[in-house]
Amino acid sequence: MTSSWAQSRIDFLKEKLFQTNTSIESWNPPFSNILIPCFILIFGFFYNLYFALIGFQPLDGSIVFDGGWRILNGQIPFKDFSAPAGTTPSLIQAFFFSIFGVNWISYLIHSSLFNGLLGAISYIWFRKEGGNVLLSTLLSLLSVILFYPPVGFPFIETHSFFFSILALFLTSLAVQNVRWIYIVGIFVSFFLGFLSKQIPTALLIFGIPILMTRLQRKDLKKFLLYSVATIIGIFAFVLLINLIFGIDWKEEFFYLFQITLGTGQDRFSGIQALSQSNGGAGINLSSLLFILKFLFDYILIFDPSKYSVKLFYLLIISVCVILYTAWKARNEQINTKKYLSQIVLGGLFFFSAIFYSMVSKNQPQIGFIQFFFFFAFICLANTNTSKYPFYFIFLIFALLIAREFHSNVNRTRMANDMMYEHSETKISLGYLDLKWKLPTIYEKKISYSDYNSFLNFSRKNPDNILYLGDMTILLGLSGKQSFFPALWFHTDLTIPSDKFKEHHEVFQSRMIENILKYKIKYIVFEGEIENFSEMCNLKVLDRLETFISKNEKERFKIGNLPAIRILD
């Protein structure tokens, strides 16, 4: 009696779940494919804008601003300044500057708009992948919480991920209907992503062959033909641009590939050395497990709320659901190619997130959006193979993670190396205020008073200034051009050390030439003269050090910023 009653209750529950799933799958409000993406775009825009106004990270936050300002003034990447990454967002920022002016607002509009666009694109993509309206909406809303708000301002890695997502979305459209415009869009998007930052684009491009498994045999030749023609066209375009603007392709190759590859290898080798010291020589299962443990510990170090514990539980559930749906798929008429490609694509996002954390040395919160897309595609694979809404398990965990992300990452600006607390000091931006808060290491170097002192000095003084420090945004805000031959200060990434002897000499010669050519009168240092940047110091620029010692006329301070007058 008890057994039959329990079975009847289970059958009743299964029937209710089936009916619920049927109702959810069939729910499709009028104009949902237009109104919902528009709502997500607007929500994502203002959500990021709110958090973008909390604090600032000088090193990462100044890159795109200074790049956009330089391009607006006619400077050419790889010719007038070295830029191993950040070219695409800098070009876009120059466009925003030309419309809204060179100011904080146009800078934050840029990142906020891209946050909203990612959410809108994600919704459309999830719907094309078979997600119902409810699932696609919730996933897309969560994506805009995890994408740009951890940093707030335009950031090279986030732009790289945005263009990678756009390229994969276009690939999913192209495998359904092979059209020239889709193929061109795929490779142009990946090209723009690569010029934003090599990682994660260089990994996520493998999503193309994964999605190509869905192609009908008759369309494969057409897809490949269009792809080859587009790639040749992109190479021809790059060669033409180099010819028109006089860009040395050897310098371009050095900064885009050689020096960045060396930096990535050094970082990966460091983690590999840790794993080998823990479990013997060579890459084996033990060392791989150690690397995974290292990465989880790395996340925990930066997250007092320990949301990565929930991530771990979610991964276990993901594996269980994959196994379940794979077992169920044996006896059901499903699109096996689509199902398997979703699972493998999710795995690619997961691997990319791990590799990104290993080689970028950035805070893992910035790359967490890639873990989220892994979750999203597991959900999509499940909803396409099961008649029960098991994906709600994922959504519950995803909502918990997003809630903690909102409270403990976005509101604290943890990803900017700070724990934000209420600040009374604000920069007025008209109707909005940017709260003055810097990471602790920078608060010792530059204060709000120094910020205002530099802007006042620079605006009143007609002479050119060389600013040596990470907060190069000060030059654009004060209307002074940047003449240092690197987009930001990072030894062996933007500034070759004597390890790259030939390039080191060329760089230093260009630096001195710019000082003389543009009659730079003042050199201003951020913090100490010897250690003006977190990633570079005056010893690396030994010829500049010698030049200063020979041409120094006067030492003084702008606020608390050391300054040297070198020319009369």
XYZ file of C-alpha atoms in Angstrom, residues 20-457:
438
model
C 5.391 22.765 -16.123
C 8.142 22.210 -18.654
C 5.608 22.090 -21.489
C 4.099 25.394 -20.335
C 7.506 27.039 -20.050
C 8.626 25.770 -23.455
C 5.443 26.990 -25.134
C 5.460 30.410 -23.476
C 6.410 32.949 -26.120
C 5.037 36.472 -25.519
C 4.478 38.720 -28.562
C 7.574 40.646 -29.672
C 9.699 38.783 -27.083
C 12.606 38.519 -29.532
C 12.667 42.310 -29.804
C 11.507 43.667 -26.456
C 13.466 41.312 -24.202
C 16.889 41.937 -25.865
C 16.191 45.687 -25.720
C 15.333 45.446 -22.025
C 18.466 43.389 -21.303
C 20.616 45.891 -23.225
C 19.216 48.830 -21.193
C 19.463 46.946 -17.898
C 23.046 45.866 -18.661
C 24.010 49.425 -19.615
C 22.795 51.060 -16.397
C 23.843 48.176 -14.170
C 27.463 48.513 -15.313
C 27.349 52.310 -15.278
C 26.375 52.231 -11.593
C 29.332 50.065 -10.616
C 31.716 51.783 -13.031
C 31.326 54.914 -10.907
C 32.828 53.136 -7.890
C 36.579 53.593 -7.788
C 39.270 53.262 -10.426
C 42.269 51.007 -11.145
C 45.002 53.216 -12.687
C 47.021 50.569 -14.548
C 44.268 48.573 -16.276
C 41.818 51.458 -16.333
C 44.040 53.874 -18.238
C 44.997 51.623 -21.166
C 41.945 52.059 -23.384
C 41.458 55.712 -22.415
C 45.033 56.611 -23.350
C 44.852 54.464 -26.496
C 41.665 56.176 -27.641
C 43.129 59.599 -26.856
C 46.310 58.856 -28.817
C 44.379 57.613 -31.865
C 42.082 60.643 -31.690
C 45.229 62.782 -31.943
C 46.392 60.927 -35.055
C 48.833 58.447 -33.520
C 49.073 55.008 -35.131
C 49.352 51.754 -33.122
C 52.631 49.854 -33.726
C 54.093 52.963 -35.323
C 53.803 55.702 -32.707
C 53.379 53.430 -29.692
C 53.731 49.744 -28.876
C 50.451 47.967 -28.179
C 50.564 44.179 -27.745
C 46.870 44.397 -26.863
C 44.083 46.959 -26.676
C 44.046 48.151 -30.294
C 40.376 47.369 -30.952
C 38.921 48.951 -27.771
C 41.215 51.960 -28.274
C 39.853 52.483 -31.798
C 36.310 52.216 -30.467
C 37.107 54.609 -27.620
C 38.470 57.155 -30.090
C 35.061 56.995 -31.793
C 33.274 57.605 -28.476
C 35.615 60.501 -27.709
C 34.821 62.075 -31.065
C 31.109 62.014 -30.210
C 30.913 62.632 -26.449
C 34.211 64.422 -25.829
C 37.334 63.320 -23.973
C 35.955 62.761 -20.490
C 35.004 60.142 -17.923
C 31.407 59.868 -19.149
C 32.283 58.869 -22.721
C 34.711 56.316 -21.268
C 32.097 54.664 -19.052
C 29.394 54.808 -21.748
C 31.725 52.633 -23.853
C 32.008 49.788 -21.338
C 28.366 50.029 -20.241
C 27.106 49.779 -23.809
C 29.204 46.673 -24.457
C 27.886 45.114 -21.257
C 24.323 45.572 -22.472
C 25.190 44.364 -25.972
C 26.664 41.131 -24.632
C 23.424 40.428 -22.770
C 21.284 41.131 -25.845
C 23.474 38.969 -28.103
C 23.477 36.192 -25.503
C 19.675 36.170 -25.373
C 19.347 35.867 -29.148
C 22.047 33.176 -29.251
C 20.491 31.146 -26.437
C 17.119 31.276 -28.210
C 18.740 30.080 -31.449
C 20.325 27.234 -29.480
C 16.891 26.029 -28.372
C 16.554 27.812 -25.042
C 13.031 28.848 -24.077
C 12.141 32.471 -23.349
C 12.387 32.135 -19.562
C 15.730 30.328 -19.539
C 17.277 32.608 -22.177
C 16.102 35.734 -20.351
C 17.435 34.647 -16.965
C 20.777 33.521 -18.372
C 21.207 36.770 -20.304
C 20.361 38.908 -17.271
C 22.921 36.985 -15.230
C 25.537 37.473 -17.948
C 25.428 41.274 -17.633
C 26.016 40.977 -13.871
C 29.140 38.886 -14.427
C 30.630 40.441 -17.587
C 31.753 44.076 -17.287
C 30.714 45.209 -13.751
C 33.678 43.512 -11.966
C 35.947 46.119 -13.626
C 33.432 48.747 -14.769
C 35.665 50.637 -17.200
C 36.712 49.519 -20.729
C 39.047 46.559 -20.340
C 41.032 44.689 -22.992
C 40.173 41.122 -21.875
C 36.436 41.779 -21.685
C 36.415 43.202 -25.202
C 38.306 40.138 -26.403
C 35.619 37.927 -24.888
C 32.805 40.067 -26.329
C 34.062 39.742 -29.905
C 34.669 36.016 -29.382
C 31.045 35.561 -28.291
C 29.869 37.601 -31.277
C 31.967 35.418 -33.614
C 30.615 32.170 -32.130
C 27.054 33.483 -32.327
C 27.561 34.264 -36.020
C 29.076 30.799 -36.495
C 25.934 29.203 -35.054
C 23.902 31.204 -37.582
C 26.241 30.327 -40.434
C 26.020 26.560 -39.889
C 22.236 26.839 -40.247
C 22.387 29.067 -43.293
C 25.783 29.523 -44.963
C 25.858 33.150 -46.028
C 28.791 35.335 -46.993
C 27.898 38.051 -44.457
C 27.966 35.568 -41.580
C 31.361 34.146 -42.560
C 32.885 37.608 -42.935
C 31.397 38.591 -39.567
C 32.889 35.503 -37.885
C 36.493 36.149 -38.859
C 36.322 39.927 -38.576
C 34.967 39.498 -35.025
C 37.747 37.083 -34.097
C 40.290 39.459 -35.653
C 38.927 42.354 -33.559
C 38.934 40.120 -30.493
C 42.561 39.138 -31.089
C 43.576 42.807 -31.394
C 41.774 43.411 -28.096
C 43.709 40.653 -26.290
C 45.103 37.380 -27.598
C 43.512 35.415 -24.751
C 40.693 34.289 -24.672
C 40.147 34.791 -28.430
C 42.981 32.431 -29.423
C 41.256 29.656 -27.440
C 37.611 30.343 -28.231
C 38.299 30.342 -31.979
C 38.251 26.545 -31.654
C 34.502 26.956 -31.227
C 34.301 27.303 -35.010
C 35.161 23.663 -35.814
C 32.988 22.538 -32.879
C 29.953 24.300 -34.336
C 30.892 23.235 -37.866
C 30.054 19.647 -36.898
C 26.419 20.677 -37.361
C 26.961 21.511 -41.030
C 25.301 19.472 -43.715
C 27.873 17.866 -46.017
C 26.624 19.867 -48.993
C 27.269 23.147 -47.121
C 30.738 22.300 -45.824
C 32.568 23.168 -49.055
C 30.759 26.485 -49.306
C 31.562 27.342 -45.673
C 35.259 26.535 -46.143
C 35.478 28.460 -49.417
C 33.963 31.585 -47.879
C 36.234 31.186 -44.832
C 39.440 30.960 -46.874
C 38.426 33.961 -49.007
C 37.637 36.007 -45.867
C 40.925 35.133 -44.167
C 42.859 36.109 -47.306
C 40.893 39.359 -47.406
C 41.768 40.152 -43.778
C 45.471 39.509 -44.424
C 45.334 41.738 -47.512
C 43.615 44.462 -45.472
C 46.308 44.310 -42.777
C 49.074 44.535 -45.389
C 47.333 47.512 -47.013
C 46.962 49.304 -43.666
C 50.635 48.688 -42.898
C 51.604 50.073 -46.305
C 49.395 53.169 -46.048
C 50.452 54.124 -42.510
C 54.054 52.969 -42.722
C 53.801 50.331 -39.989
C 56.794 48.001 -39.686
C 55.347 44.491 -39.833
C 58.332 43.130 -37.881
C 57.521 45.428 -34.954
C 53.868 44.474 -35.279
C 54.718 40.765 -35.165
C 57.079 41.239 -32.226
C 54.498 42.927 -29.981
C 51.468 40.880 -31.057
C 53.130 37.467 -30.934
C 56.755 37.175 -29.848
C 56.862 39.203 -26.645
C 53.341 38.221 -25.527
C 53.991 34.530 -26.175
C 57.128 34.724 -24.068
C 55.225 36.348 -21.198
C 52.498 33.695 -21.345
C 55.048 30.876 -21.383
C 56.831 32.331 -18.350
C 53.583 32.465 -16.390
C 52.525 28.956 -17.403
C 55.980 27.602 -16.589
C 55.725 29.085 -13.114
C 52.521 27.169 -12.381
C 53.930 24.028 -14.023
C 56.997 24.272 -11.767
C 54.729 24.399 -8.730
C 52.875 21.294 -9.889
C 56.098 19.388 -10.587
C 57.514 20.241 -7.181
C 54.312 18.854 -5.728
C 54.075 15.622 -7.743
C 57.191 14.775 -9.745
C 58.384 15.727 -13.195
C 56.275 16.023 -16.296
C 52.642 16.787 -16.885
C 50.570 13.953 -15.448
C 47.213 13.500 -13.737
C 48.651 14.497 -10.388
C 50.112 17.747 -11.714
C 46.912 18.597 -13.571
C 44.889 18.076 -10.399
C 47.366 20.277 -8.562
C 46.894 23.016 -11.158
C 43.094 22.808 -10.728
C 43.488 22.982 -6.957
C 45.853 25.928 -7.379
C 43.222 27.734 -9.446
C 40.411 27.087 -6.970
C 42.662 28.289 -4.137
C 43.523 31.323 -6.246
C 39.826 32.173 -6.553
C 39.281 31.684 -2.828
C 42.156 34.036 -1.967
C 40.364 36.888 -3.715
C 36.884 35.990 -2.516
C 36.072 36.014 1.201
C 32.521 34.873 0.393
C 33.921 31.642 -1.154
C 31.501 31.575 -4.088
C 33.903 29.179 -5.811
C 32.711 26.490 -3.380
C 29.286 26.824 -4.996
C 31.062 26.687 -8.342
C 32.588 23.358 -7.357
C 29.189 21.944 -6.367
C 27.733 23.221 -9.602
C 30.449 21.480 -11.594
C 29.620 18.183 -9.905
C 25.938 18.632 -10.732
C 26.892 19.579 -14.304
C 28.759 16.314 -14.781
C 25.824 14.350 -13.374
C 23.359 16.069 -15.679
C 25.640 15.508 -18.689
C 25.787 11.797 -17.914
C 22.046 11.639 -17.361
C 21.113 13.449 -20.562
C 23.644 11.397 -22.551
C 22.056 8.202 -21.221
C 18.550 9.448 -21.973
C 19.566 10.532 -25.465
C 20.154 6.930 -26.470
C 16.458 6.262 -26.855
C 15.149 9.651 -27.879
C 14.951 11.360 -31.235
C 17.153 14.410 -30.670
C 19.579 16.423 -32.730
C 22.676 14.544 -31.607
C 25.107 16.841 -33.429
C 23.622 19.914 -31.785
C 23.546 18.280 -28.360
C 27.172 17.123 -28.524
C 28.393 20.443 -29.929
C 26.728 22.275 -27.017
C 28.430 19.999 -24.487
C 31.847 20.334 -26.159
C 31.438 24.103 -26.581
C 30.620 24.353 -22.881
C 33.805 22.412 -22.165
C 35.761 24.846 -24.327
C 34.488 27.770 -22.251
C 35.487 25.932 -19.083
C 38.997 25.195 -20.377
C 39.370 28.768 -21.630
C 38.437 30.139 -18.193
C 41.077 27.976 -16.527
C 43.776 28.781 -19.086
C 42.935 32.489 -18.872
C 43.491 32.450 -15.101
C 46.807 30.648 -15.569
C 48.435 32.898 -18.167
C 46.871 36.332 -17.629
C 47.623 36.652 -13.888
C 44.494 38.789 -13.670
C 41.918 38.398 -10.946
C 39.763 35.333 -11.743
C 36.564 37.335 -11.219
C 37.276 39.072 -14.541
C 37.257 35.755 -16.412
C 34.380 34.201 -14.482
C 31.981 35.046 -17.328
C 33.585 32.160 -19.247
C 32.628 29.718 -16.490
C 29.112 31.125 -16.746
C 28.890 30.311 -20.459
C 29.928 26.775 -19.593
C 26.911 26.615 -17.249
C 24.679 28.189 -19.891
C 25.485 25.602 -22.559
C 25.015 22.726 -20.116
C 21.550 24.175 -19.422
C 20.817 24.459 -23.130
C 21.964 20.896 -23.797
C 19.713 19.683 -20.992
C 16.617 21.580 -22.059
C 16.985 20.198 -25.595
C 17.199 16.549 -24.455
C 14.950 16.250 -21.393
C 11.203 16.632 -20.958
C 11.752 17.755 -17.371
C 13.150 21.202 -16.397
C 16.279 19.952 -14.639
C 18.062 23.115 -15.708
C 16.346 24.875 -12.800
C 19.002 23.238 -10.604
C 21.624 25.185 -12.558
C 19.627 28.390 -12.348
C 19.339 28.162 -8.563
C 23.096 27.841 -8.207
C 23.700 30.482 -10.868
C 21.403 32.921 -9.026
C 23.243 32.270 -5.757
C 26.600 32.902 -7.422
C 25.302 36.029 -9.179
C 23.918 37.362 -5.889
C 27.282 36.967 -4.180
C 29.042 38.336 -7.244
C 26.802 41.401 -7.035
C 27.439 41.900 -3.310
C 31.026 40.740 -2.846
C 32.685 41.435 -6.195
C 30.876 44.212 -8.056
C 30.082 46.363 -5.008
C 33.544 45.998 -3.502
C 35.510 46.290 -6.768
C 37.527 43.274 -5.638
C 38.690 42.695 -9.203
C 40.381 46.122 -9.070
C 42.523 45.068 -6.081
C 40.480 46.983 -3.565
C 37.702 46.575 -1.032
C 35.522 49.578 -1.681
C 33.978 51.407 1.237
C 31.839 54.518 1.151
C 33.871 57.471 -0.084
C 33.015 61.103 0.535
C 35.484 62.214 -2.143
C 33.867 62.417 -5.560
C 34.697 63.662 -9.047
C 31.697 65.546 -10.387
C 30.645 64.411 -13.864
C 27.581 66.609 -14.191
C 24.542 64.528 -13.269
C 26.790 61.710 -12.020
C 29.663 61.417 -9.565
C 32.706 59.180 -9.830
C 33.667 58.066 -6.332
C 37.386 58.514 -5.709
C 38.810 55.186 -4.611
C 42.049 53.539 -5.737
C 43.714 50.235 -4.792
C 45.816 50.547 -1.634
C 49.114 50.416 -3.544
C 48.041 53.469 -5.557
C 46.560 55.470 -2.693
C 50.119 55.801 -1.404
C 51.236 57.196 -4.766
C 48.511 59.536 -5.904
C 45.698 61.212 -3.985
C 42.612 63.108 -5.056
C 44.521 66.310 -4.293
C 47.376 65.174 -6.581
C 44.815 64.383 -9.302
C 43.471 67.953 -9.193
C 46.942 69.490 -8.862
C 48.163 67.731 -11.992
C 45.090 68.710 -14.022
C 45.439 72.353 -12.941
C 49.179 72.437 -13.691
